[in-house]
Amino acid sequence: MFDFILNKSISVEKIPHEDPEICVYVIDDFIENPSQLIDYARNKAYFGRVGDDKTAYPGIRDRLPTAYEDILNEALKLVFVEQAATIHRSMLSLTTLNPSQLSTLQKMPHVDALGNSQFASVHYLCDKEHGGTAIYRYTKKNLVRLREENYDVISEMVEQVKNSPEEHSGYLTEDTSLFKRELLIEARLNRLIVYPSNLLHCAVLSSPRSLLNNVAEGRLSVASFFRLEESSINQ
C-alpha cells in the first residue's frame, strides 16, 4: 500500500522567461520517499504495450493508484494556491522506442490538449543523464502554445516535418528550421515540473540509456494530466 509523504520543505519556482506564454513551474524533492515509487515500478507495475494508453507516448506506461494523485494534488495547491485541480490520471512512463520506430508525431514537439484549463506535470524518477523536457516554438507561425483556433496548425506541422526528414529523423534534440528550443528543464531525481498542456513540448533524450526497457536504468517518470476550473485560471 502506498504511503506517500509530501516534502514539507519544498518550494515552487516559476521559471522566468521573456515570453509570458511560456509558463513552467518546478518543484524539487517533491516527495520524501521516491524510492517507494521506484520500487513499485520495478516490482508491481504492469507496463502494457506501446500505445496502450491511447497516446503517442514513445514507450510503455501503467496507471498509478489514486494515492499518488492525492499527493500530487497537495503539491498543486502550492502551485495554484486556491485553484482546484481535477486530476485525470497519473501514468508511470518508460521511454522504449528507438528513433527508427518513431511516427511523425513522435519526431516533433506536441501538445497534450488545446484548452487553457488543462495542465500536465512530469515527475522525474531518473537523473539528468536522461535529458529532461524542452519547450519549443513553431517558428513558421511564431507559436509556443496552441489553442482551439490553432487546431489546423497541428496538421500543418506534421506535413512540414514529413517534408524535412533530414532534420526530423528521430527524437528532437536541437533547433531545426521549424522548431526553436525556448527552454530546457533538466531531469533530476524527484523533480516535478508543471506546465500548460497546450504548450509545445517534448522529451529530450540525451543518452542511449534513455531507451532501455529497464526500470532500474531507463528514463522512468510519471506523467500526469489535470484540469483547473476555468474561472480560477490566471494566465
Coordinates of N, CA and C in Angstrom, one line a residue, residues 105 108 111 114 146 150-159:
L105 N 4.6 12.2 -35.6 CA 4.2 12.9 -34.4 C 5.2 12.8 -33.3
M108 N 8.5 15.4 -33.3 CA 8.2 16.8 -33.2 C 7.7 17.2 -31.9
V111 N 1.4 19.0 -28.2 CA 0.6 19.5 -27.1 C -0.3 18.3 -26.6
L114 N -5.7 21.4 -26.1 CA -5.7 22.8 -26.6 C -6.4 23.8 -25.7
L146 N -0.6 26.2 -28.5 CA -1.7 26.0 -29.5 C -3.0 26.0 -28.8
N150 N -6.0 27.3 -33.2 CA -4.8 26.9 -33.9 C -4.8 25.4 -34.3
Y151 N -6.0 24.8 -34.2 CA -6.1 23.3 -34.4 C -5.5 22.9 -35.8
D152 N -5.7 23.7 -36.8 CA -5.1 23.3 -38.1 C -3.6 23.4 -38.2
V153 N -3.0 24.1 -37.2 CA -1.6 24.2 -37.2 C -0.9 22.8 -37.0
I154 N -1.6 22.0 -36.2 CA -1.1 20.7 -35.9 C -0.8 19.9 -37.2
S155 N -1.8 19.8 -38.1 CA -1.6 19.1 -39.4 C -0.6 19.8 -40.2
E156 N -0.5 21.1 -40.1 CA 0.5 21.8 -40.9 C 1.9 21.4 -40.4
M157 N 2.1 21.4 -39.1 CA 3.4 21.0 -38.6 C 3.8 19.6 -39.0
V158 N 2.8 18.7 -39.0 CA 3.0 17.3 -39.4 C 3.5 17.2 -40.8
E159 N 2.9 17.9 -41.7 CA 3.3 17.9 -43.1 C 4.7 18.6 -43.3

